[in-house]
């Protein structure tokens, strides 16, 4: 049996007629950049996330960079974030000339630890404390970070909160949606996210008219009116084809997320019944709405062997992420070494993401767990 990590074809088959029609509509209009389809998606995402406004951008990476720019982060500034995320989270900070200061994760959720955040901040020399302009909590794998203590700390120190919600559209924390809690919520429409476009795309959610306006100016090279530039922005625009596709898919998102949650529950059951929970750690659901962009198990010692074994059995799996950001070569000058963030380093050595996409069959889920059981016995 083959069980790919992700197969987008069955999802496309469900919505093909609708998606093909809106693509044809955009092509017929020959209106490709921003325009009514992007404006419509912005309204729909704002409503879905429970925020005032949303600004479509060219990718999740660009959502982060444009939010940092709007928050006024620049050279010599400091931004606190997790070392256990996709590279873009740390890379964007650096691209603006600012310095990422990493904070270790909570080993049960893999999200930034609020206690470690406060400790790290307090340990900074006073000139660096003053340089802290933003914090980027990441809602990793589809579950929100523990936001209340982060928001409280950020308010007390006038630090902007930029949620990296690229993996977490529709997930919730104490009744609030991902992307609605901080100053900026950054989403990606990369095809492997729960709400994926047919290419690159992203969006930033905000609760302030001034922030929305700043983002709309920055995504057009900082020009307003056209050809007059108060700021240096960039080309961070979302195109109409991607917006139209994402608009169609948004109507189905909650159904797909529910199916991912059901698959996760089924895995939990199968793992419990197999007695494997002595050997592997299952994902901890600590917030009410985890949308399972990934279902990630923890495998002490034998993770890489298990991954090889599953590959041989036709099962796709992946490591998110094998090397924490503080150990990346491009950040060597930041002075971090192995051992700086033990929880992140241990996660990088032990985590393994299993197939969780909505259209998996029960037979496939059973097969994955059976293969893991065979590996251990
Ligand atoms: C996917 C992702 C991004 C980047 O999104 P792109 O659309 O690929 O640029 C940023 N942060 C996290 C946590 C992601 O998973």
XYZ file of C-alpha atoms and ligand atoms in Angstrom:
392
model
C 0.000 0.000 0.000
C 1.162 3.539 -0.762
C 0.505 6.320 1.746
C 1.915 9.629 0.533
C 2.665 12.325 3.102
C 0.325 14.600 1.154
C -1.746 14.071 -1.971
C -3.599 17.131 -3.250
C -5.259 15.402 -6.197
C -8.344 14.048 -4.347
C -9.019 17.507 -2.929
C -8.830 19.041 -6.410
C -11.173 16.348 -7.730
C -13.816 17.424 -5.165
C -13.808 21.071 -6.252
C -12.547 20.873 -9.827
C -15.660 22.273 -11.533
C -15.844 25.256 -9.200
C -12.137 26.046 -9.260
C -11.795 25.659 -13.003
C -14.726 28.064 -13.466
C -13.199 30.847 -11.347
C -9.832 30.399 -13.028
C -11.531 30.801 -16.412
C -13.347 33.873 -15.081
C -10.071 35.528 -14.014
C -8.406 34.629 -17.294
C -11.341 36.054 -19.245
C -11.164 39.277 -17.226
C -7.379 39.566 -17.840
C -7.252 41.275 -14.421
C -4.354 39.467 -12.765
C -2.863 41.593 -9.991
C -4.880 42.526 -6.863
C -8.364 43.699 -7.961
C -11.817 42.392 -6.982
C -10.835 38.735 -6.367
C -8.113 39.754 -3.921
C -10.420 42.261 -2.189
C -13.077 39.555 -1.850
C -10.621 37.077 -0.328
C -9.383 39.749 2.069
C -12.933 40.282 3.368
C -13.565 36.538 3.647
C -10.336 35.801 5.521
C -10.892 38.755 7.871
C -14.304 37.356 8.723
C -13.013 33.796 9.054
C -10.241 34.852 11.429
C -12.405 37.309 13.368
C -10.350 40.412 12.573
C -10.986 43.859 11.147
C -9.068 43.509 7.911
C -6.688 41.340 5.916
C -4.122 42.217 3.266
C -3.245 39.700 0.565
C 0.464 39.241 -0.091
C 2.744 37.121 -2.246
C 3.648 34.372 0.267
C 3.767 33.492 3.941
C 7.391 34.597 3.970
C 6.401 37.971 2.553
C 3.566 38.188 5.106
C 6.231 37.989 7.814
C 8.624 40.441 6.195
C 5.968 43.049 5.399
C 4.584 42.786 8.956
C 8.049 43.331 10.390
C 8.453 46.336 8.066
C 5.056 47.741 9.115
C 6.029 47.263 12.762
C 9.080 49.425 12.064
C 11.665 46.692 12.567
C 14.981 47.559 10.967
C 18.746 47.461 11.375
C 20.010 47.052 14.950
C 16.598 46.007 16.256
C 16.018 42.732 18.081
C 13.161 40.306 17.451
C 12.457 37.380 19.774
C 11.273 34.121 18.284
C 11.461 30.342 18.438
C 14.413 28.410 16.998
C 12.086 25.538 16.064
C 10.213 26.649 12.961
C 10.424 26.871 9.200
C 13.422 28.959 8.169
C 11.347 31.969 7.054
C 10.509 32.865 10.657
C 14.141 33.654 11.458
C 15.257 34.527 7.929
C 12.843 37.462 7.622
C 14.194 39.075 10.775
C 17.712 38.878 9.389
C 16.749 40.131 5.935
C 15.697 43.437 7.524
C 19.057 43.767 9.237
C 17.573 43.003 12.641
C 18.851 40.356 15.014
C 16.872 37.273 15.935
C 17.143 36.317 19.597
C 15.894 32.790 20.025
C 13.827 31.425 22.890
C 13.492 27.713 23.629
C 10.247 25.816 23.128
C 7.821 24.009 25.371
C 8.707 20.356 24.674
C 5.095 19.162 24.830
C 3.665 21.578 22.231
C 6.861 22.541 20.331
C 5.719 26.168 20.569
C 7.701 29.027 22.126
C 7.782 28.835 25.918
C 6.357 32.010 27.498
C 8.431 31.447 30.639
C 11.610 31.161 28.559
C 10.577 34.271 26.607
C 10.374 36.379 29.744
C 13.596 34.864 31.109
C 15.465 35.528 27.858
C 14.238 39.109 27.747
C 15.134 39.754 31.372
C 18.654 38.415 30.799
C 19.344 40.881 27.952
C 21.575 43.883 28.714
C 19.507 47.076 28.989
C 20.555 48.502 25.600
C 19.397 45.279 23.932
C 16.165 45.270 25.909
C 15.412 48.669 24.406
C 16.116 47.283 20.918
C 13.458 44.563 21.200
C 10.752 45.627 18.729
C 8.775 42.471 18.079
C 8.141 38.874 19.039
C 7.131 36.156 16.557
C 5.332 33.239 18.182
C 4.727 30.403 15.695
C 1.589 28.253 15.927
C 3.487 25.131 14.924
C 1.802 22.151 13.247
C -1.615 23.841 13.581
C -1.886 24.461 17.323
C -1.708 27.923 18.868
C 1.151 28.959 21.081
C 0.271 29.878 24.679
C -0.578 33.460 23.732
C -1.953 35.152 26.864
C 1.351 35.433 28.757
C 3.104 36.453 25.529
C 0.529 39.177 24.805
C 0.692 40.424 28.378
C 4.484 40.623 28.309
C 4.456 42.329 24.890
C 1.929 44.948 26.000
C 3.951 45.726 29.106
C 7.094 46.322 27.049
C 5.498 47.854 23.925
C 6.673 45.056 21.704
C 4.742 44.188 18.508
C 3.315 40.664 18.333
C 3.549 39.055 14.896
C 1.838 35.669 14.841
C 3.350 33.218 12.382
C 0.096 31.401 11.678
C 1.274 29.854 8.392
C 0.403 26.371 9.667
C -2.608 27.324 11.758
C -5.486 28.857 9.795
C -8.691 28.334 11.786
C -6.986 27.083 14.924
C -8.094 28.654 18.195
C -6.756 29.741 21.555
C -9.270 30.423 24.326
C -11.969 31.288 21.803
C -9.796 33.460 19.587
C -8.620 32.485 16.136
C -4.981 32.250 15.121
C -3.953 35.568 13.590
C -6.456 37.615 15.608
C -4.509 37.959 18.849
C -1.347 39.843 17.972
C -0.776 43.009 15.960
C -0.254 41.045 12.735
C -1.293 37.511 11.770
C 0.758 35.945 8.982
C -0.675 33.177 6.804
C 0.696 31.185 3.888
C -1.233 29.719 0.980
C 1.666 27.452 0.002
C -0.004 24.341 -1.461
C 0.879 22.067 1.483
C -0.811 24.312 4.071
C -4.392 23.533 5.113
C -5.635 26.321 2.835
C -3.362 26.145 -0.189
C -3.317 28.077 -3.441
C -2.175 26.780 -6.842
C 1.197 28.419 -6.279
C 2.559 30.912 -3.773
C 0.416 33.318 -1.794
C -0.207 34.651 1.692
C -2.171 37.140 3.750
C -1.738 39.327 6.821
C -4.618 39.820 9.271
C -4.852 42.978 11.369
C -7.165 44.728 13.810
C -6.122 48.273 13.030
C -6.993 50.428 10.023
C -3.592 52.112 10.243
C -1.754 48.785 10.083
C -3.871 47.643 7.112
C -3.119 50.872 5.286
C 0.622 50.568 6.008
C 0.634 47.000 4.644
C -1.272 48.032 1.488
C 1.262 50.784 0.809
C 4.277 48.561 1.563
C 3.087 45.767 -0.759
C 3.155 48.265 -3.659
C 6.758 49.443 -3.224
C 5.666 51.919 -0.572
C 3.930 54.068 -3.163
C 0.954 56.290 -2.490
C -0.134 57.820 -4.755
C 1.352 55.670 -7.498
C 4.973 56.595 -8.333
C 5.400 58.653 -5.148
C 7.277 56.780 -2.428
C 7.289 57.845 1.180
C 8.675 54.418 2.141
C 10.706 51.684 0.517
C 8.399 48.684 0.279
C 8.450 45.885 -2.244
C 6.369 43.877 -4.657
C 4.438 41.820 -2.128
C 1.183 41.528 -4.082
C -1.185 38.587 -4.192
C -2.463 37.778 -7.654
C -6.089 37.345 -8.632
C -5.808 33.710 -9.792
C -4.462 32.587 -6.420
C -7.043 34.654 -4.523
C -9.877 33.157 -6.594
C -8.699 29.590 -5.950
C -8.262 30.222 -2.218
C -11.741 31.813 -1.999
C -13.314 28.657 -3.391
C -11.310 26.438 -1.046
C -12.099 28.525 2.056
C -15.710 27.283 1.983
C -14.444 23.727 2.442
C -11.700 24.452 4.949
C -13.622 23.635 8.137
C -14.726 20.285 6.712
C -11.150 19.439 5.761
C -9.859 20.522 9.174
C -12.469 18.323 10.880
C -11.329 15.385 8.779
C -7.707 16.020 9.791
C -8.821 16.063 13.450
C -10.666 12.774 12.934
C -7.578 11.246 11.364
C -5.527 12.434 14.338
C -8.003 10.883 16.781
C -7.908 7.645 14.825
C -4.098 7.581 14.954
C -4.267 8.237 18.720
C -6.641 5.275 19.145
C -4.606 2.947 16.968
C -1.365 3.871 18.724
C -2.962 3.365 22.145
C -4.362 -0.032 21.113
C -1.004 -1.117 19.684
C 0.841 -0.452 22.953
C 3.266 1.810 21.068
C 2.762 4.753 23.394
C 5.596 3.418 25.565
C 7.967 3.933 22.666
C 6.677 7.009 20.889
C 5.166 10.294 21.995
C 1.856 11.390 20.480
C 0.923 15.016 19.737
C -0.380 16.823 22.845
C -3.576 18.732 22.188
C -3.495 21.588 24.695
C -5.665 24.144 22.870
C -9.283 23.605 21.909
C -8.878 23.748 18.144
C -5.736 22.100 16.774
C -6.130 21.934 12.978
C -3.366 19.365 12.392
C -1.435 20.792 9.506
C 0.934 18.085 10.715
C 0.538 15.050 12.963
C 3.925 14.765 14.586
C 5.117 11.904 16.737
C 8.223 11.802 18.882
C 10.565 8.846 18.493
C 13.475 8.805 20.954
C 16.712 7.296 19.571
C 15.369 5.453 16.539
C 13.615 8.202 14.559
C 15.850 8.064 11.488
C 15.666 4.257 11.288
C 11.884 4.392 11.580
C 11.717 6.999 8.844
C 13.780 4.777 6.536
C 11.610 1.773 7.370
C 8.384 3.658 6.608
C 9.834 4.907 3.333
C 10.563 1.309 2.334
C 6.940 0.411 3.132
C 5.609 3.133 0.816
C 4.742 5.610 3.584
C 5.709 9.255 3.194
C 6.954 11.028 6.306
C 9.049 14.104 6.970
C 11.063 15.833 9.667
C 9.874 19.331 10.556
C 12.588 20.454 11.227
C 15.902 18.566 11.332
C 18.145 21.510 12.311
C 16.959 24.299 14.636
C 17.453 27.856 13.402
C 20.171 28.717 15.942
C 22.327 25.940 14.476
C 21.942 27.015 10.851
C 25.170 27.973 9.125
C 23.827 31.351 8.027
C 23.232 32.300 11.681
C 26.655 31.163 12.915
C 27.648 34.778 13.632
C 24.849 35.054 16.207
C 27.102 33.000 18.474
C 24.746 30.199 19.413
C 26.118 26.696 19.815
C 24.782 23.215 20.318
C 23.161 22.965 23.735
C 21.774 26.503 23.757
C 18.177 25.356 23.262
C 17.934 21.768 24.485
C 14.171 21.381 23.967
C 14.369 22.551 20.340
C 17.433 20.394 19.685
C 15.799 17.318 21.153
C 12.655 17.932 19.095
C 14.757 18.214 15.927
C 16.299 14.826 16.745
C 13.047 13.047 17.616
C 10.070 14.373 15.637
C 8.493 12.686 12.657
C 5.420 13.903 10.746
C 3.048 11.210 9.485
C 0.462 11.504 6.668
C -2.626 13.344 8.012
C -4.302 14.918 4.953
C -8.142 14.810 4.955
C -8.731 12.216 2.237
C -6.686 9.390 3.809
C -8.655 6.157 4.104
C -9.030 4.243 7.346
C -7.079 1.377 5.753
C -4.172 3.747 5.159
C -4.159 4.957 8.785
C -4.280 1.355 10.010
C -1.415 0.451 7.658
C 0.792 3.318 8.927
C 0.381 2.246 12.560
C 0.840 -1.433 11.666
C 4.131 -0.630 9.912
C 5.353 1.345 12.932
C 4.387 -1.591 15.175
C 6.250 -4.007 12.888
C 9.333 -1.800 13.095
C 9.404 -1.974 16.898
C 8.661 -5.706 17.230
C 5.129 27.725 5.292
C 5.629 28.556 6.404
C 6.119 29.854 6.206
C 6.369 30.438 4.858
O 5.317 30.442 3.970
P 5.601 30.511 2.382
O 4.252 30.791 1.818
O 6.150 29.185 1.980
O 6.564 31.608 2.129
C 6.481 30.590 7.320
N 6.388 30.087 8.549
C 5.945 28.848 8.784
C 5.850 28.348 10.189
C 5.567 28.031 7.719
O 5.144 26.782 7.966
